[in-house]
Coordinates of C-alpha atoms in Angstrom, one line a residue:
M56 CA 304.2 -67.5 147.4
D57 CA 301.9 -67.8 150.4
A58 CA 298.3 -68.4 149.3
A59 CA 297.0 -66.1 152.0
V60 CA 298.7 -63.1 150.4
S61 CA 298.2 -64.0 146.8
P62 CA 296.6 -61.2 144.7
F63 CA 294.9 -63.8 142.4
P64 CA 291.7 -65.3 143.8
D65 CA 291.3 -69.0 143.5
D66 CA 287.5 -68.8 142.9
V67 CA 286.6 -68.7 139.2
E68 CA 283.4 -66.8 140.0
A69 CA 285.5 -64.1 141.7
L70 CA 287.7 -63.8 138.5
K71 CA 284.6 -63.4 136.4
A72 CA 283.3 -60.7 138.7
L73 CA 286.6 -58.8 138.5
L74 CA 286.6 -59.1 134.7
S75 CA 283.0 -57.9 134.6
V76 CA 283.9 -54.9 136.7
A77 CA 286.9 -54.1 134.5
L78 CA 284.9 -54.4 131.3
K79 CA 282.2 -52.2 132.8
K80 CA 284.7 -49.5 133.7
A81 CA 286.3 -49.7 130.3
G82 CA 282.8 -49.4 128.7
D83 CA 282.0 -46.5 130.9
A84 CA 285.2 -44.8 129.9
E85 CA 284.6 -45.5 126.2
Q86 CA 281.1 -44.1 126.5
R87 CA 282.3 -41.0 128.4
A88 CA 284.9 -40.5 125.6
A89 CA 282.2 -40.9 123.0
T90 CA 280.0 -38.4 124.8
V91 CA 282.8 -35.8 125.0
E92 CA 283.6 -36.4 121.4
A93 CA 279.9 -35.9 120.4
Q94 CA 279.6 -32.8 122.5
L95 CA 282.7 -31.3 120.9
A96 CA 281.4 -32.2 117.4
N97 CA 278.1 -30.6 118.3
A98 CA 279.8 -27.4 119.5
Q99 CA 281.9 -27.3 116.3
A100 CA 278.9 -27.9 114.1
R101 CA 276.9 -25.2 116.0
A102 CA 279.7 -22.7 115.5
S103 CA 280.1 -23.5 111.9
A104 CA 276.4 -23.2 111.3
T105 CA 276.2 -19.9 113.1
E106 CA 279.1 -18.5 111.0
A107 CA 277.5 -19.7 107.8
M108 CA 274.2 -18.2 108.7
I109 CA 275.8 -14.8 109.6
A110 CA 277.6 -14.8 106.2
H111 CA 274.3 -15.7 104.5
L112 CA 272.5 -12.9 106.1
K113 CA 275.3 -10.4 105.3
L114 CA 275.1 -11.4 101.7
Q115 CA 271.3 -11.1 101.6
I116 CA 271.6 -7.6 103.1
A117 CA 274.2 -6.5 100.6
K118 CA 272.1 -7.8 97.7
L119 CA 269.0 -6.1 99.0
K120 CA 270.9 -2.8 99.3
R121 CA 272.2 -3.2 95.7
E122 CA 268.6 -3.9 94.4
Q123 CA 267.3 -0.9 96.3
Y124 CA 269.9 1.6 95.3
G125 CA 270.7 0.2 91.9
P126 CA 274.1 -1.0 90.5
S127 CA 276.9 0.9 92.1
A128 CA 280.6 0.8 91.6
E129 CA 282.4 -2.2 90.2
R130 CA 284.0 -2.6 93.6
S131 CA 280.7 -3.5 95.2
R132 CA 280.1 -6.2 92.6
R133 CA 283.5 -7.7 93.4
L134 CA 282.7 -7.5 97.1
L135 CA 279.5 -9.4 96.5
D136 CA 281.4 -12.1 94.5
Q137 CA 283.9 -12.4 97.3
M138 CA 281.1 -12.7 99.9
E139 CA 279.5 -15.5 97.8
L140 CA 282.7 -17.4 97.6
E141 CA 283.2 -17.1 101.3
L142 CA 279.7 -18.2 102.0
A143 CA 280.1 -21.3 99.8
D144 CA 283.2 -22.3 101.8
L145 CA 281.4 -21.7 105.1
E146 CA 278.3 -23.6 104.0
A147 CA 280.5 -26.6 103.0
D148 CA 282.3 -26.4 106.4
A149 CA 279.0 -26.3 108.3
S150 CA 277.6 -29.3 106.3
E151 CA 280.8 -31.3 107.0
D152 CA 280.8 -30.5 110.7
T153 CA 277.0 -31.4 111.0
S154 CA 277.7 -34.8 109.4
A155 CA 280.6 -35.3 111.8
A156 CA 278.3 -34.4 114.8
E157 CA 275.7 -36.9 113.6
A158 CA 278.3 -39.6 113.3
A159 CA 279.7 -38.8 116.8
A160 CA 276.2 -38.8 118.3
D161 CA 275.5 -42.3 117.0
K162 CA 278.3 -43.5 119.2
A163 CA 277.1 -41.7 122.3
T164 CA 273.8 -42.8 123.9
S165 CA 273.3 -39.6 126.0
V166 CA 274.0 -36.9 123.3
I167 CA 271.5 -35.8 120.7
A168 CA 273.0 -34.7 117.4
F169 CA 273.0 -31.0 116.6
E170 CA 270.3 -30.1 114.1
R171 CA 271.3 -27.3 111.8
K172 CA 268.8 -24.7 110.7
R173 CA 269.5 -24.1 107.1
P174 CA 268.3 -21.1 105.0
V175 CA 265.0 -21.9 103.2
R176 CA 265.8 -23.4 99.8
K177 CA 263.8 -22.2 96.8
P178 CA 261.6 -24.9 95.2
F179 CA 262.9 -26.5 92.0
P180 CA 261.7 -24.7 88.8
D181 CA 258.3 -25.8 87.5
H182 CA 259.6 -26.2 83.9
L183 CA 261.9 -29.1 84.9
P184 CA 260.3 -32.6 84.0
R185 CA 259.3 -34.7 87.0
E186 CA 259.9 -38.5 87.2
R187 CA 257.8 -40.3 89.8
V188 CA 259.5 -43.2 91.6
I189 CA 256.8 -44.8 93.8
I190 CA 257.7 -46.8 96.9
P191 CA 254.7 -49.1 97.3
A192 CA 252.9 -49.2 100.6
P193 CA 252.9 -52.5 102.6
C194 CA 250.2 -55.0 101.7
S195 CA 249.5 -55.7 105.3
C196 CA 249.5 -53.7 108.5
P197 CA 252.9 -53.8 110.2
A198 CA 251.1 -53.7 113.6
C199 CA 248.4 -56.3 113.4
G200 CA 248.9 -58.0 110.1
G201 CA 245.5 -56.9 108.7
T202 CA 245.0 -56.6 105.0
R203 CA 242.1 -54.1 104.9
L204 CA 244.2 -51.0 104.1
S205 CA 243.0 -47.7 102.7
K206 CA 245.1 -44.9 101.2
L207 CA 245.3 -41.7 103.2
G208 CA 247.6 -39.7 101.0
E209 CA 251.3 -39.5 100.1
D210 CA 254.5 -37.6 100.9
V211 CA 256.7 -36.5 98.0
T212 CA 260.4 -35.9 98.4
E213 CA 262.1 -34.1 95.4
T214 CA 265.7 -34.8 94.5
L215 CA 267.5 -32.9 91.8
E216 CA 269.3 -35.1 89.3
V217 CA 271.2 -34.3 86.1
I218 CA 271.3 -36.3 82.9
P219 CA 274.8 -36.3 81.3
R220 CA 275.1 -34.4 78.0
S221 CA 274.2 -36.6 75.1
W222 CA 275.6 -36.4 71.5
K223 CA 273.9 -37.5 68.3
V224 CA 274.5 -37.4 64.6
I225 CA 271.7 -36.2 62.4
Q226 CA 271.6 -37.8 59.0
T227 CA 269.9 -35.7 56.3
V228 CA 268.9 -38.1 53.5
R229 CA 268.1 -36.6 50.0
E230 CA 266.4 -39.1 47.8
K231 CA 267.3 -39.2 44.2
V232 CA 264.7 -40.1 41.5
S233 CA 264.7 -40.6 37.7
C234 CA 261.9 -39.6 35.4
R235 CA 260.8 -42.5 33.1
D236 CA 259.4 -40.1 30.6
C237 CA 262.3 -37.8 30.0
E238 CA 265.0 -39.7 31.9
T239 CA 265.9 -36.6 34.0
I240 CA 267.4 -37.2 37.4
S241 CA 266.3 -34.9 40.2
Q242 CA 267.1 -34.6 43.8
P243 CA 266.2 -32.0 46.6
P244 CA 268.9 -29.4 47.2
A245 CA 271.4 -30.0 50.0
P246 CA 270.6 -28.2 53.3
F247 CA 272.4 -25.0 53.9
H248 CA 274.9 -24.9 56.8
V249 CA 276.1 -21.9 58.6
V250 CA 279.6 -23.1 57.9
P251 CA 280.1 -24.0 54.2
R252 CA 280.4 -27.8 53.9
G253 CA 279.9 -27.7 57.7
W254 CA 279.4 -30.7 59.9
A255 CA 278.4 -28.8 63.1
G256 CA 274.8 -28.1 64.1
P257 CA 273.6 -24.7 65.4
S258 CA 273.4 -25.9 69.0
F259 CA 276.9 -27.3 68.9
L260 CA 278.3 -24.1 67.3
A261 CA 276.4 -21.9 69.9
M262 CA 277.9 -24.0 72.7
L263 CA 281.4 -23.8 71.3
L264 CA 281.2 -20.0 70.9
F265 CA 279.6 -19.3 74.3
E266 CA 282.0 -21.6 76.1
K267 CA 285.0 -19.9 74.5
Y268 CA 283.9 -16.2 74.8
G269 CA 281.2 -16.3 77.4
Q270 CA 282.6 -18.9 79.9
H271 CA 286.3 -18.3 79.1
Q272 CA 287.0 -21.9 78.2
P273 CA 289.8 -22.2 75.5
L274 CA 289.4 -24.7 72.7
N275 CA 292.0 -27.0 74.1
R276 CA 290.1 -27.5 77.3
Q277 CA 286.8 -28.0 75.4
A278 CA 288.5 -30.6 73.2
E279 CA 289.7 -32.5 76.2
R280 CA 286.2 -32.5 77.7
F281 CA 284.7 -33.7 74.4
A282 CA 287.2 -36.5 74.2
R283 CA 286.3 -37.7 77.7
E284 CA 282.7 -37.8 76.5
G285 CA 283.6 -40.0 73.6
V286 CA 283.7 -37.4 70.8
P287 CA 287.4 -36.7 69.9
L288 CA 287.7 -33.4 68.0
S289 CA 291.0 -31.7 67.2
I290 CA 291.6 -28.1 68.2
S291 CA 292.2 -27.1 64.6
T292 CA 288.8 -28.6 63.6
L293 CA 287.1 -26.6 66.4
A294 CA 288.9 -23.4 65.5
D295 CA 287.8 -23.8 61.9
Q296 CA 284.2 -23.8 63.0
V297 CA 284.7 -20.8 65.3
G298 CA 286.2 -18.7 62.5
A299 CA 283.5 -19.6 60.0
A300 CA 280.7 -19.0 62.6
A301 CA 282.2 -15.6 63.5
F302 CA 282.1 -14.6 59.8
A303 CA 278.5 -15.7 59.5
L304 CA 277.5 -13.6 62.5
M305 CA 279.3 -10.5 61.2
P306 CA 276.0 -8.9 59.8
L307 CA 274.6 -9.0 63.3
Y308 CA 277.7 -7.2 64.6
R309 CA 277.2 -4.5 62.0
L310 CA 273.5 -4.1 62.9
I311 CA 274.5 -3.6 66.6
E312 CA 277.1 -1.1 65.5
A313 CA 274.4 0.9 63.6
H314 CA 272.1 0.7 66.6
M315 CA 274.9 2.0 68.8
L316 CA 275.8 5.0 66.5
A317 CA 272.1 6.0 66.6
A318 CA 272.3 6.7 70.3
V319 CA 272.4 10.2 71.8
R320 CA 274.6 9.1 74.7
L321 CA 277.3 6.4 74.9
H322 CA 279.6 5.0 77.6
G323 CA 283.2 4.3 76.5
D324 CA 286.1 2.5 78.1
D325 CA 289.0 0.2 77.2
T326 CA 291.2 -2.5 78.8
T327 CA 294.4 -4.4 78.0
V328 CA 294.5 -7.7 76.2
P329 CA 297.8 -9.7 75.6
V330 CA 298.4 -10.8 72.1
M331 CA 301.1 -13.1 70.7
A332 CA 303.9 -11.5 68.7
K333 CA 307.2 -12.8 67.5
N334 CA 309.1 -14.2 70.5
K335 CA 307.1 -12.0 72.9
T336 CA 303.6 -10.9 74.0
D337 CA 302.3 -7.4 73.1
V338 CA 299.7 -5.5 75.0
A339 CA 296.8 -4.7 72.7
R340 CA 293.4 -3.1 73.5
L341 CA 289.8 -4.0 73.6
W342 CA 287.5 -1.0 73.4
V343 CA 283.8 -1.0 74.4
Y344 CA 280.9 1.4 73.8
V345 CA 277.7 0.8 75.7
R346 CA 274.3 2.2 74.9
D347 CA 272.0 1.9 77.9
D348 CA 269.0 4.3 78.0
R349 CA 267.2 2.5 80.9
P350 CA 268.5 5.0 83.5
F351 CA 266.4 7.8 81.9
A352 CA 263.5 5.5 80.9
G353 CA 264.6 5.2 77.3
A354 CA 262.7 2.7 75.1
D355 CA 265.5 1.4 73.0
P356 CA 267.2 -1.8 74.0
P357 CA 270.7 -1.7 75.5
A358 CA 273.8 -2.9 73.6
A359 CA 277.5 -3.3 73.9
L360 CA 279.9 -2.8 71.0
F361 CA 283.6 -4.0 71.2
H362 CA 286.5 -3.1 69.0
Y363 CA 290.1 -4.4 69.0
S364 CA 293.3 -2.5 68.3
R365 CA 297.0 -3.3 68.6
D366 CA 297.7 -0.1 70.6
R367 CA 296.0 2.7 72.5
R368 CA 296.5 5.6 70.2
G369 CA 293.7 8.2 70.0
E370 CA 293.1 7.5 66.4
H371 CA 291.2 4.3 67.3
P372 CA 288.3 6.0 69.3
R373 CA 288.2 8.7 66.6
A374 CA 287.7 6.0 64.0
H375 CA 285.1 4.1 66.0
L376 CA 283.0 7.2 66.5
A377 CA 283.9 9.0 63.2
S378 CA 280.2 9.3 62.2
W379 CA 278.7 9.8 65.6
A380 CA 277.9 12.9 67.7
G381 CA 276.3 13.1 71.1
I382 CA 277.3 12.7 74.8
L383 CA 280.3 10.5 75.6
Q384 CA 280.7 9.3 79.2
A385 CA 284.3 8.1 79.7
D386 CA 287.4 8.5 81.8
A387 CA 290.0 11.3 81.3
Y388 CA 291.9 9.4 78.6
G389 CA 293.6 12.0 76.4
G390 CA 292.9 10.0 73.2
Y391 CA 289.3 11.2 73.3
G392 CA 290.5 14.8 73.2
E393 CA 290.0 15.4 69.5
L394 CA 286.4 14.1 69.7
Y395 CA 285.5 17.0 72.0
A396 CA 287.0 19.6 69.7
P397 CA 284.5 22.4 68.9
G398 CA 283.4 22.5 65.3
R399 CA 284.0 18.8 64.8
R400 CA 282.4 17.1 61.9
P401 CA 279.7 15.6 61.6
G402 CA 278.8 17.1 65.0
T403 CA 280.0 17.9 68.5
V404 CA 280.8 15.2 71.0
F405 CA 280.1 16.5 74.6
E406 CA 282.3 15.1 77.4
A407 CA 280.5 13.8 80.5
G408 CA 282.8 13.1 83.5
C409 CA 282.7 10.0 85.6
F410 CA 282.2 10.7 89.3
A411 CA 283.1 7.1 90.1
H412 CA 286.6 7.7 88.8
A413 CA 286.9 10.9 90.7
R414 CA 285.6 9.4 93.9
R415 CA 288.0 6.4 93.6
K416 CA 291.0 8.7 93.8
F417 CA 289.7 10.2 97.1
F418 CA 288.5 6.9 98.4
E419 CA 292.0 5.3 98.1
L420 CA 293.3 8.1 100.4
A421 CA 290.4 7.7 102.9
D422 CA 290.1 3.9 102.9
V423 CA 288.7 3.8 106.5
E424 CA 287.6 0.1 106.1
G425 CA 291.0 -0.9 104.9
A426 CA 292.7 1.0 107.7
A427 CA 290.5 -0.7 110.3
R428 CA 291.2 -4.1 108.8
K429 CA 295.0 -3.6 108.8
K430 CA 294.8 -2.3 112.4
S431 CA 292.9 -5.4 113.5
L432 CA 295.7 -7.6 112.0
G433 CA 298.3 -5.6 113.8
E434 CA 299.7 -4.1 110.5
R435 CA 300.8 -0.5 110.1
T436 CA 298.1 1.8 108.8
G437 CA 298.6 5.0 106.8
M438 CA 297.1 8.3 107.9
I439 CA 293.4 8.7 107.0
S440 CA 293.1 12.1 105.3
P441 CA 290.2 14.1 106.7
I442 CA 290.0 16.1 103.4
A443 CA 289.8 12.9 101.3
L444 CA 287.1 11.6 103.7
E445 CA 285.0 14.7 103.4
A446 CA 285.4 14.6 99.6
V447 CA 284.0 11.0 99.6
Q448 CA 281.1 12.0 101.8
R449 CA 280.3 15.0 99.5
L450 CA 280.3 12.8 96.4
D451 CA 278.3 10.1 98.1
A452 CA 275.6 12.7 98.8
L453 CA 275.3 13.2 95.0
F454 CA 275.1 9.5 94.4
D455 CA 272.3 9.2 96.9
I456 CA 270.2 11.7 94.9
E457 CA 270.9 9.8 91.7
R458 CA 269.8 6.5 93.2
A459 CA 266.4 8.0 94.0
I460 CA 265.8 9.2 90.4
N461 CA 267.3 6.2 88.5
G462 CA 264.8 5.0 85.9
K463 CA 262.8 8.2 85.7
N464 CA 262.5 10.2 82.5
A465 CA 265.1 12.8 81.5
D466 CA 263.0 15.8 82.4
E467 CA 262.2 14.5 85.9
R468 CA 265.8 13.7 86.5
L469 CA 266.9 17.1 85.4
A470 CA 264.4 18.9 87.6
V471 CA 265.6 17.0 90.7
R472 CA 269.2 17.7 89.9
Q473 CA 268.6 21.4 89.5
E474 CA 266.9 21.5 92.8
L475 CA 269.1 19.2 94.9
S476 CA 272.3 18.4 93.1
A477 CA 273.2 21.9 91.8
P478 CA 273.6 23.5 95.2
L479 CA 275.8 20.6 96.3
M480 CA 278.0 21.0 93.2
T481 CA 278.4 24.7 93.8
E482 CA 279.5 24.0 97.4
L483 CA 281.8 21.2 96.2
H484 CA 283.5 23.5 93.7
A485 CA 284.2 26.2 96.3
W486 CA 285.4 23.6 98.8
L487 CA 287.8 21.9 96.3
I488 CA 289.3 25.3 95.3
A489 CA 289.8 26.2 99.0
Q490 CA 291.4 22.8 99.9
N491 CA 293.6 22.9 96.8
A492 CA 295.1 26.2 97.9
K493 CA 296.3 24.6 101.1
L494 CA 298.1 21.7 99.5
S495 CA 301.4 21.2 97.7
R496 CA 301.1 20.9 93.9
N497 CA 302.6 17.4 94.0
H498 CA 300.4 16.1 96.9
D499 CA 298.2 13.1 96.1
L500 CA 295.2 15.0 97.3
A501 CA 296.0 17.9 95.0
K502 CA 296.2 15.6 92.0
A503 CA 292.8 14.1 92.9
I504 CA 291.3 17.6 93.3
N505 CA 292.8 18.9 90.1
Y506 CA 291.4 15.8 88.3
M507 CA 287.9 17.3 88.9
L508 CA 288.7 21.0 88.7
R509 CA 290.4 20.8 85.3
R510 CA 287.3 19.0 83.9
W511 CA 284.6 20.8 85.8
G512 CA 282.6 21.4 82.7
A513 CA 282.4 17.7 82.0
F514 CA 281.5 17.0 85.7
T515 CA 278.6 19.5 85.6
R516 CA 277.2 18.1 82.4
F517 CA 274.7 16.1 84.3
L518 CA 273.1 19.3 85.5
E519 CA 272.3 20.3 82.0
D520 CA 271.0 17.1 80.5
G521 CA 268.8 14.5 82.3
R522 CA 270.1 11.7 80.1
V523 CA 273.6 11.9 81.5
C524 CA 274.6 9.4 84.2
L525 CA 276.8 10.2 87.1
S526 CA 279.3 7.4 86.4
N527 CA 280.7 5.3 83.6
N528 CA 280.0 2.0 85.4
A529 CA 278.0 0.7 82.5
A530 CA 281.1 0.4 80.4
E531 CA 283.2 -1.0 83.2
R532 CA 280.6 -3.7 83.8
A533 CA 280.5 -4.6 80.1
L534 CA 284.3 -4.9 80.1
R535 CA 284.5 -7.2 83.1
C536 CA 284.3 -10.3 80.9
V537 CA 287.8 -9.5 79.5
P538 CA 289.8 -9.5 82.8
L539 CA 287.9 -12.7 83.8
G540 CA 288.8 -14.3 80.5
R541 CA 292.5 -13.3 80.6
K542 CA 293.1 -15.6 83.6
A543 CA 291.8 -18.5 81.5
W544 CA 293.0 -18.0 77.9
L545 CA 296.1 -15.8 78.8
F546 CA 296.4 -14.1 75.4
C547 CA 295.0 -13.7 71.9
G548 CA 296.8 -15.7 69.3
S549 CA 296.8 -13.0 66.7
D550 CA 295.2 -9.6 65.7
R551 CA 292.6 -11.6 63.8
G552 CA 291.9 -13.5 67.0
G553 CA 291.4 -10.2 68.9
Q554 CA 289.0 -8.9 66.2
R555 CA 287.1 -12.1 66.3
A556 CA 286.9 -11.8 70.1
A557 CA 285.4 -8.3 69.7
V558 CA 282.7 -9.6 67.5
L559 CA 281.7 -12.4 69.8
Y560 CA 282.0 -10.3 73.0
T561 CA 279.6 -7.8 71.3
L562 CA 276.9 -10.4 70.7
I563 CA 277.2 -12.2 74.1
Q564 CA 277.4 -9.0 76.2
T565 CA 274.4 -7.5 74.2
A566 CA 272.4 -10.6 74.9
R567 CA 273.2 -10.4 78.6
L568 CA 272.3 -6.7 78.8
N569 CA 268.9 -7.6 77.5
D570 CA 268.5 -10.5 80.0
V571 CA 268.6 -13.1 77.2
D572 CA 270.5 -16.4 77.5
P573 CA 273.4 -15.9 75.1
Q574 CA 273.9 -19.5 74.2
A575 CA 270.2 -20.1 73.5
W576 CA 270.1 -16.9 71.5
L577 CA 273.1 -17.9 69.4
A578 CA 271.7 -21.3 68.7
D579 CA 268.4 -19.8 67.5
V580 CA 270.2 -17.2 65.3
L581 CA 272.5 -19.8 63.8
A582 CA 269.6 -22.1 63.1
R583 CA 267.6 -19.3 61.4
I584 CA 270.6 -17.9 59.4
A585 CA 270.5 -21.1 57.4
S586 CA 267.1 -20.3 56.1

């Protein structure tokens, strides 16, 4: 090839210059790619942070509304739980994207990493012990090397840390002595245990019971966790302790039952609980009765009482409330019917209707939010009934009045109801009759309307007694622990297991109603039962 037309220069310096230019271009391209990557990561982090902040603000607004207006329907509680789960995922996404943006910005010289604005974190509780780790100041000045340094102050960064659960064996030593005068041998008596010949301390028993019935952790999962921590315990050994502890706590259950039956007003409800049978699983029942006088400024502490039964026959609530008379707030279950019979002994039980149940029937037919959600997803939506929508609005007006008087005494509540709620109830009754006349007997709306009209006396009970609540949500909230637990323990092993669950649910839910830590309370009770 002719040297004059050769594309390769003979000069070494020229080759170096070409290589330098090529490397510079490659470096510029790499830097541009890093810059684009950093900008994209910043944009993604900014979007994730914005989405997380919006979810956080929505959750705060929902919680503030709930605090302002008081506990509402169970559906709102589930909605808050769902929003908290969604917020947790969004916060994790935002944190991950922010870390990715910082890593990408480190590679790009011209892009500053996106700085996420996080919600203000509450300070760590004061009761937690503090361990000071001091990073010593330099002995000489980093700038000039001088040694004449004086302390100006200090900055403290707090990091939350956890110490793994520790186990220990307590040895109780009883010394034995012999008398040299009479040769009698004496020894202090053995300490009393909650469980006869027991080996488990009160704190361990409290943890075992609360994890099983309060946190819905079956014994097999607890045993696996204990084994990983170096304390292997068989399921049968743990079950033995649970049964004996439940027997020891039975007097407290009876005391709570006596406290419940002294109330003038109770909430009642029930839910299903699977129970093992021969070659199958039966559907048993857990019943709950709640005493909560706080809505009408009552001084007595709230409580929840659970009962177990193999079926849902009406004889069970009649047996539970055989010696009680007063106001029962419950749904329209027919098994309560004989309790409301006039002339009943030892006294009359007055039925109080649940407006939340009545509203739910109309709300399902006027689910505007659900229809809008389906429409946004391109799904077919059913017809929104204007009658159902108006019924929901009329019932909501009654709930608005109740929120304003929640916590006032019975006389004040009754006076406001007579002034504001009674006219609304009169209008609602006339409106329901008029709408029912226009509908077919088998129409869903007619069924919802007749649910109220056939029990109108029970629904107007709150206009006669200031102690009556508008809904039965107190019982539904107390029962929420059972559906949560069903997903973890699946079924009760036997009828005795169901009865034991009723006892422990009673103690744990009563502690929660009184804003007491159930596990700490059980540990204290079990420790003091021994004395």
